[in-house]
Coordinates of C-alpha atoms in Angstrom, one line a residue:
M95 CA 0.0 0.0 0.0
N96 CA 1.0 3.6 -0.4
S97 CA 2.9 5.0 2.6
I98 CA 1.4 8.0 4.3
D99 CA 4.3 10.2 3.2
D100 CA 4.0 9.1 -0.5
S101 CA 0.3 9.7 -0.7
Q102 CA 0.8 13.2 0.7
Q103 CA 3.7 14.1 -1.6
I104 CA 3.1 15.6 -5.0
V105 CA 4.1 14.0 -8.3
G106 CA 5.0 16.1 -11.3
I107 CA 3.7 15.4 -14.8
I108 CA 5.2 17.2 -17.8
G109 CA 3.6 16.8 -21.2
G110 CA 2.4 18.5 -24.4
T111 CA -0.7 20.3 -25.4
G112 CA -2.8 17.3 -26.4
L113 CA -1.8 15.3 -23.3
G114 CA -2.6 18.3 -21.1
D115 CA -6.1 18.4 -22.5
S116 CA -6.6 14.7 -21.9
L117 CA -5.2 14.8 -18.4
A118 CA -7.0 17.9 -17.3
K119 CA -10.4 16.2 -17.8
R120 CA -9.4 13.5 -15.3
I121 CA -7.9 15.8 -12.6
T122 CA -10.2 16.7 -9.6
D123 CA -9.9 19.6 -7.2
G124 CA -7.7 21.4 -9.8
E125 CA -6.1 24.7 -9.2
L126 CA -4.0 26.7 -11.6
L127 CA -0.8 28.3 -10.1
D128 CA 1.0 31.1 -11.8
L129 CA 4.6 30.8 -10.5
D130 CA 7.9 32.6 -11.0
T131 CA 11.4 31.4 -10.5
P132 CA 15.0 32.8 -10.6
F133 CA 15.1 31.4 -14.2
G134 CA 12.0 33.2 -15.3
K135 CA 8.4 32.0 -15.6
P136 CA 7.7 28.4 -16.5
A137 CA 6.0 27.6 -19.9
D138 CA 2.5 27.7 -18.5
K139 CA 0.5 27.9 -15.3
I140 CA 0.8 24.6 -13.3
L141 CA -2.3 22.6 -12.7
V142 CA -2.3 21.1 -9.2
G143 CA -5.0 18.6 -8.3
K144 CA -5.7 14.9 -7.7
L145 CA -5.6 12.0 -10.1
G146 CA -5.6 8.2 -9.7
N147 CA -5.6 6.8 -6.1
N148 CA -6.1 10.3 -4.6
R149 CA -2.6 11.2 -5.6
R150 CA -1.6 14.9 -5.7
I151 CA -0.1 15.9 -9.0
A152 CA 1.3 19.0 -10.6
F153 CA 0.8 19.1 -14.4
L154 CA 2.9 21.4 -16.5
N155 CA 2.4 21.9 -20.3
R156 CA 6.0 21.9 -21.6
H157 CA 5.3 24.0 -24.7
G158 CA 2.9 26.5 -23.0
D159 CA -0.7 27.4 -23.9
G160 CA -1.3 26.9 -27.6
H161 CA 2.1 25.2 -28.1
K162 CA 3.8 28.6 -28.3
F163 CA 7.3 27.5 -27.3
P164 CA 9.3 25.6 -30.0
P165 CA 11.8 23.1 -28.7
S166 CA 14.8 25.4 -28.5
K167 CA 12.7 28.0 -26.6
V168 CA 11.1 25.8 -24.0
P169 CA 12.1 27.3 -20.5
H170 CA 13.2 24.0 -19.1
A171 CA 15.1 25.5 -16.2
A172 CA 12.1 27.5 -15.1
N173 CA 9.8 24.4 -15.6
I174 CA 11.9 22.1 -13.4
F175 CA 12.6 24.8 -10.8
A176 CA 8.9 25.7 -10.5
L177 CA 8.0 22.1 -9.9
K178 CA 10.7 21.7 -7.2
Q179 CA 9.4 24.8 -5.5
L180 CA 6.0 23.1 -5.2
G181 CA 7.7 20.2 -3.5
V182 CA 7.8 17.8 -6.4
K183 CA 10.4 15.1 -6.0
T184 CA 9.3 12.8 -8.8
I185 CA 8.6 13.6 -12.4
I186 CA 6.8 11.5 -15.0
S187 CA 7.4 13.2 -18.4
M188 CA 6.1 12.4 -21.8
G189 CA 6.8 13.5 -25.3
A190 CA 6.4 12.6 -29.0
V191 CA 9.2 10.9 -30.9
G192 CA 10.1 9.2 -34.2
S193 CA 11.3 5.6 -34.2
L194 CA 14.8 4.7 -35.3
N195 CA 14.1 1.0 -34.5
E196 CA 12.0 -1.3 -36.7
A197 CA 10.8 -3.1 -33.5
I198 CA 9.4 0.1 -32.0
A199 CA 6.3 0.8 -34.0
P200 CA 4.2 3.9 -34.4
G201 CA 1.6 4.0 -31.5
D202 CA 4.0 2.3 -29.1
L203 CA 5.2 3.7 -25.8
V204 CA 8.8 3.6 -24.6
L205 CA 10.2 4.0 -21.1
V206 CA 13.5 5.8 -22.1
D207 CA 16.6 4.7 -20.2
Q208 CA 19.3 6.5 -22.1
F209 CA 19.8 9.8 -23.9
I210 CA 22.2 11.2 -26.5
D211 CA 22.1 15.0 -26.2
K212 CA 22.8 16.9 -29.5
T213 CA 21.3 20.1 -28.3
C214 CA 23.5 23.2 -28.3
K215 CA 21.3 26.4 -27.8
R216 CA 19.7 25.6 -24.5
T217 CA 20.5 26.4 -20.8
N218 CA 21.5 22.9 -19.6
S219 CA 22.4 23.7 -16.0
F220 CA 21.2 25.6 -13.0
F221 CA 24.7 26.2 -11.8
T222 CA 26.2 28.4 -14.5
D223 CA 26.9 31.2 -12.0
Y224 CA 27.2 29.1 -8.9
G225 CA 30.4 27.2 -9.3
A226 CA 31.7 23.9 -10.6
V227 CA 28.8 21.4 -10.1
H228 CA 29.1 18.0 -11.8
V229 CA 26.2 15.5 -11.3
E230 CA 26.4 11.9 -12.4
M231 CA 24.5 11.1 -15.6
A232 CA 25.5 7.5 -16.4
E233 CA 21.9 6.4 -15.7
P234 CA 19.9 9.5 -16.7
S235 CA 16.5 8.1 -16.0
C236 CA 15.5 6.9 -12.5
S237 CA 15.6 3.0 -12.8
R238 CA 13.4 2.7 -9.6
L239 CA 10.6 4.8 -11.1
R240 CA 10.9 3.2 -14.6
E241 CA 10.6 -0.2 -13.0
K242 CA 7.4 0.8 -11.2
I243 CA 5.9 2.3 -14.4
M244 CA 6.8 -0.9 -16.4
N245 CA 5.3 -3.2 -13.8
V246 CA 2.0 -1.3 -14.4
G247 CA 2.5 -1.2 -18.1
K248 CA 2.7 -5.0 -18.4
N249 CA -0.9 -5.3 -17.3
I250 CA -2.3 -2.8 -19.8
D251 CA -4.1 -4.4 -22.7
G252 CA -3.8 -3.1 -26.2
E253 CA -2.2 -3.9 -29.6
H254 CA 0.6 -1.4 -29.0
K255 CA 3.5 -2.3 -26.8
V256 CA 5.1 -0.6 -23.8
H257 CA 8.9 -1.0 -24.3
C258 CA 10.9 -1.2 -21.1
N259 CA 13.9 0.7 -22.5
G260 CA 15.2 2.8 -25.4
T261 CA 17.9 5.3 -26.3
Y262 CA 16.5 8.8 -27.1
V263 CA 18.6 11.0 -29.4
C264 CA 17.7 14.6 -28.6
M265 CA 18.3 17.0 -31.6
E266 CA 18.2 20.8 -31.6
G267 CA 15.6 21.2 -34.4
P268 CA 13.3 22.8 -35.3
Q269 CA 13.9 21.1 -38.6
F270 CA 13.6 17.3 -38.8
S271 CA 16.6 15.1 -39.6
T272 CA 18.0 14.6 -43.0
R273 CA 18.1 10.9 -44.1
A274 CA 21.9 10.8 -43.6
E275 CA 21.4 12.1 -40.1
S276 CA 18.7 9.6 -39.4
L277 CA 20.9 6.7 -40.6
M278 CA 23.7 8.1 -38.5
H279 CA 21.5 8.2 -35.4
K280 CA 20.6 4.5 -36.0
Q281 CA 24.3 3.6 -36.2
W282 CA 24.9 5.4 -32.9
G283 CA 22.5 3.0 -31.3
G284 CA 19.6 5.4 -31.1
D285 CA 16.1 4.0 -30.8
L286 CA 14.1 7.2 -30.8
I287 CA 14.6 10.8 -32.1
G288 CA 13.0 13.8 -30.5
M289 CA 13.6 17.5 -29.7
T290 CA 12.3 18.1 -26.1
A291 CA 13.8 15.6 -23.5
M292 CA 17.0 17.6 -23.1
P293 CA 18.1 19.4 -21.0
E294 CA 14.9 18.5 -19.1
A295 CA 16.4 15.2 -17.8
K296 CA 19.7 16.8 -16.9
L297 CA 18.0 19.6 -15.0
A298 CA 15.8 17.1 -13.1
R299 CA 18.9 15.3 -12.0
E300 CA 20.5 18.6 -10.9
A301 CA 17.3 19.3 -8.9
Q302 CA 17.7 15.9 -7.2
M303 CA 14.4 14.6 -8.6
C304 CA 13.5 11.1 -9.8
Y305 CA 12.7 11.4 -13.5
A306 CA 11.2 9.0 -16.0
L307 CA 10.2 9.7 -19.6
I308 CA 7.4 7.9 -21.5
A309 CA 8.0 8.5 -25.2
L310 CA 5.1 8.4 -27.6
V311 CA 6.0 7.1 -31.1
S312 CA 4.3 9.0 -33.9
D313 CA 6.1 7.4 -36.9
Y314 CA 9.3 6.0 -38.2
D315 CA 11.9 8.6 -38.8
C316 CA 13.0 9.3 -42.4
W317 CA 15.6 6.5 -42.4
K318 CA 12.6 4.3 -43.5
P319 CA 11.4 5.5 -46.9
H320 CA 7.6 5.6 -47.5
A321 CA 6.0 3.6 -50.2
P322 CA 6.4 5.3 -53.6
G323 CA 3.5 7.6 -54.4
T324 CA 2.4 7.9 -50.8
D325 CA 0.1 11.0 -50.5
K326 CA 1.4 13.5 -47.9
K327 CA -2.0 14.2 -46.6
V328 CA -2.6 10.5 -46.0
L329 CA 0.7 10.2 -44.3
L330 CA -0.1 13.2 -42.0
H331 CA -3.4 11.6 -41.2
E332 CA -1.6 8.4 -40.2
I333 CA 0.8 10.2 -37.9
I334 CA -2.0 12.1 -36.2
A335 CA -3.9 8.8 -35.7
N336 CA -0.8 7.2 -34.3
M337 CA -0.3 10.1 -31.9
S338 CA -3.9 9.9 -30.8
I339 CA -3.5 6.2 -30.0
A340 CA -0.2 6.7 -28.2
C341 CA -1.5 9.7 -26.3
N342 CA -4.6 7.8 -25.0
N343 CA -2.4 4.8 -24.0
C344 CA 0.0 7.1 -22.2
V345 CA -2.7 8.9 -20.2
N346 CA -4.2 5.5 -19.3
L347 CA -0.8 4.3 -18.2
I348 CA -0.1 7.3 -16.1
E349 CA -3.5 7.1 -14.4
A350 CA -2.9 3.4 -13.7
V351 CA 0.5 4.2 -12.2
L352 CA -1.0 6.9 -10.0
N353 CA -3.8 4.4 -9.1
S354 CA -1.3 1.7 -8.1
D355 CA 0.1 0.9 -4.7
H356 CA 3.7 1.7 -5.8
V357 CA 5.6 4.2 -3.8
L358 CA 6.6 6.8 -6.4
N359 CA 8.5 9.2 -4.2
G360 CA 11.5 7.4 -3.0
Q361 CA 13.4 9.5 -0.5
D362 CA 16.2 7.0 -0.3
C363 CA 16.6 6.8 -4.1
I364 CA 20.0 7.7 -5.4
C365 CA 18.4 10.4 -7.6
R366 CA 17.5 12.2 -4.4
K367 CA 21.2 12.5 -3.4
S368 CA 22.7 13.6 -6.8
L369 CA 24.2 16.8 -5.4
E370 CA 25.7 15.1 -2.4
L371 CA 29.2 15.0 -4.0
A372 CA 28.6 17.2 -7.0
V373 CA 29.7 20.6 -5.8
W374 CA 33.4 20.9 -6.4
T375 CA 33.7 24.6 -5.7
D376 CA 34.8 25.7 -2.2
K377 CA 31.5 26.6 -0.6
N378 CA 33.2 29.5 1.2
V379 CA 33.6 31.3 -2.2
I380 CA 30.0 30.7 -3.4
P381 CA 28.1 34.0 -3.0
Q382 CA 25.5 33.8 -0.2
D383 CA 22.7 35.1 -2.5
Q384 CA 23.5 32.2 -4.9
K385 CA 23.2 29.7 -2.1
E386 CA 19.9 31.2 -1.0
M387 CA 18.5 31.2 -4.6
M388 CA 19.5 27.6 -5.2
K389 CA 18.6 26.2 -1.8
V390 CA 15.4 24.6 -3.1
L391 CA 17.5 22.4 -5.4
F392 CA 19.3 20.9 -2.4
E393 CA 16.1 19.9 -0.6

């Protein structure tokens, strides 16, 4: 059964516009919070309420109202910091991807365990003015949280699979890959290609939060040619249909996880101690105002 502490703590959910609409309809006792952080305002107001087994959740739309933020402009630092301010220690994130792996089909869900970060225009650390802070990223997703989500995912019926692992290549965008790039990403060992998971996962680790990403597969990336003469409108309709299926499956999976007896907030998890040995700068030379500003990350 849920521990008292776990049931009282709040779980963060990060998703896109379509997922937000689907989740919002299932959230009870909802309240929209307009927050600010030292890194600016998050992408949108945060919806705090209850979902599943009376779990408290904080939902944040990664791209903002009306999908106004393109991948390179998503305020990831503000998003993660705002959730931590609310007391979130565990984040379940979700995002659309293309598949680089024949075995991972459109409509499937993937619990990402590894990332290859190709982004170059984004603030990827909270500690740019704080000092030298180096967190471990060998296991960028929380294995404890992923295992609990997978245990629930095994019991969800449907023709589309929930894959227990996959490597996500995060590109800068906003353009999609060339075929040469797509083939290169496959050779690197990538299973998925997307534009939004980084530096979100890195910042969650710096904030000492347990983080898991559920990837929603919309299509095969351009490494796999379409049949000759395929109409672009038909292709777009297929992609939208795949996303609708994956979105519905993802929302059902998240609700099932929140309805489960699993303890999602693991205070003893290694993710919750990621800053323990990460600060290399002499603490005596770190400005006091910086210490105060970043205090929430060390909680």
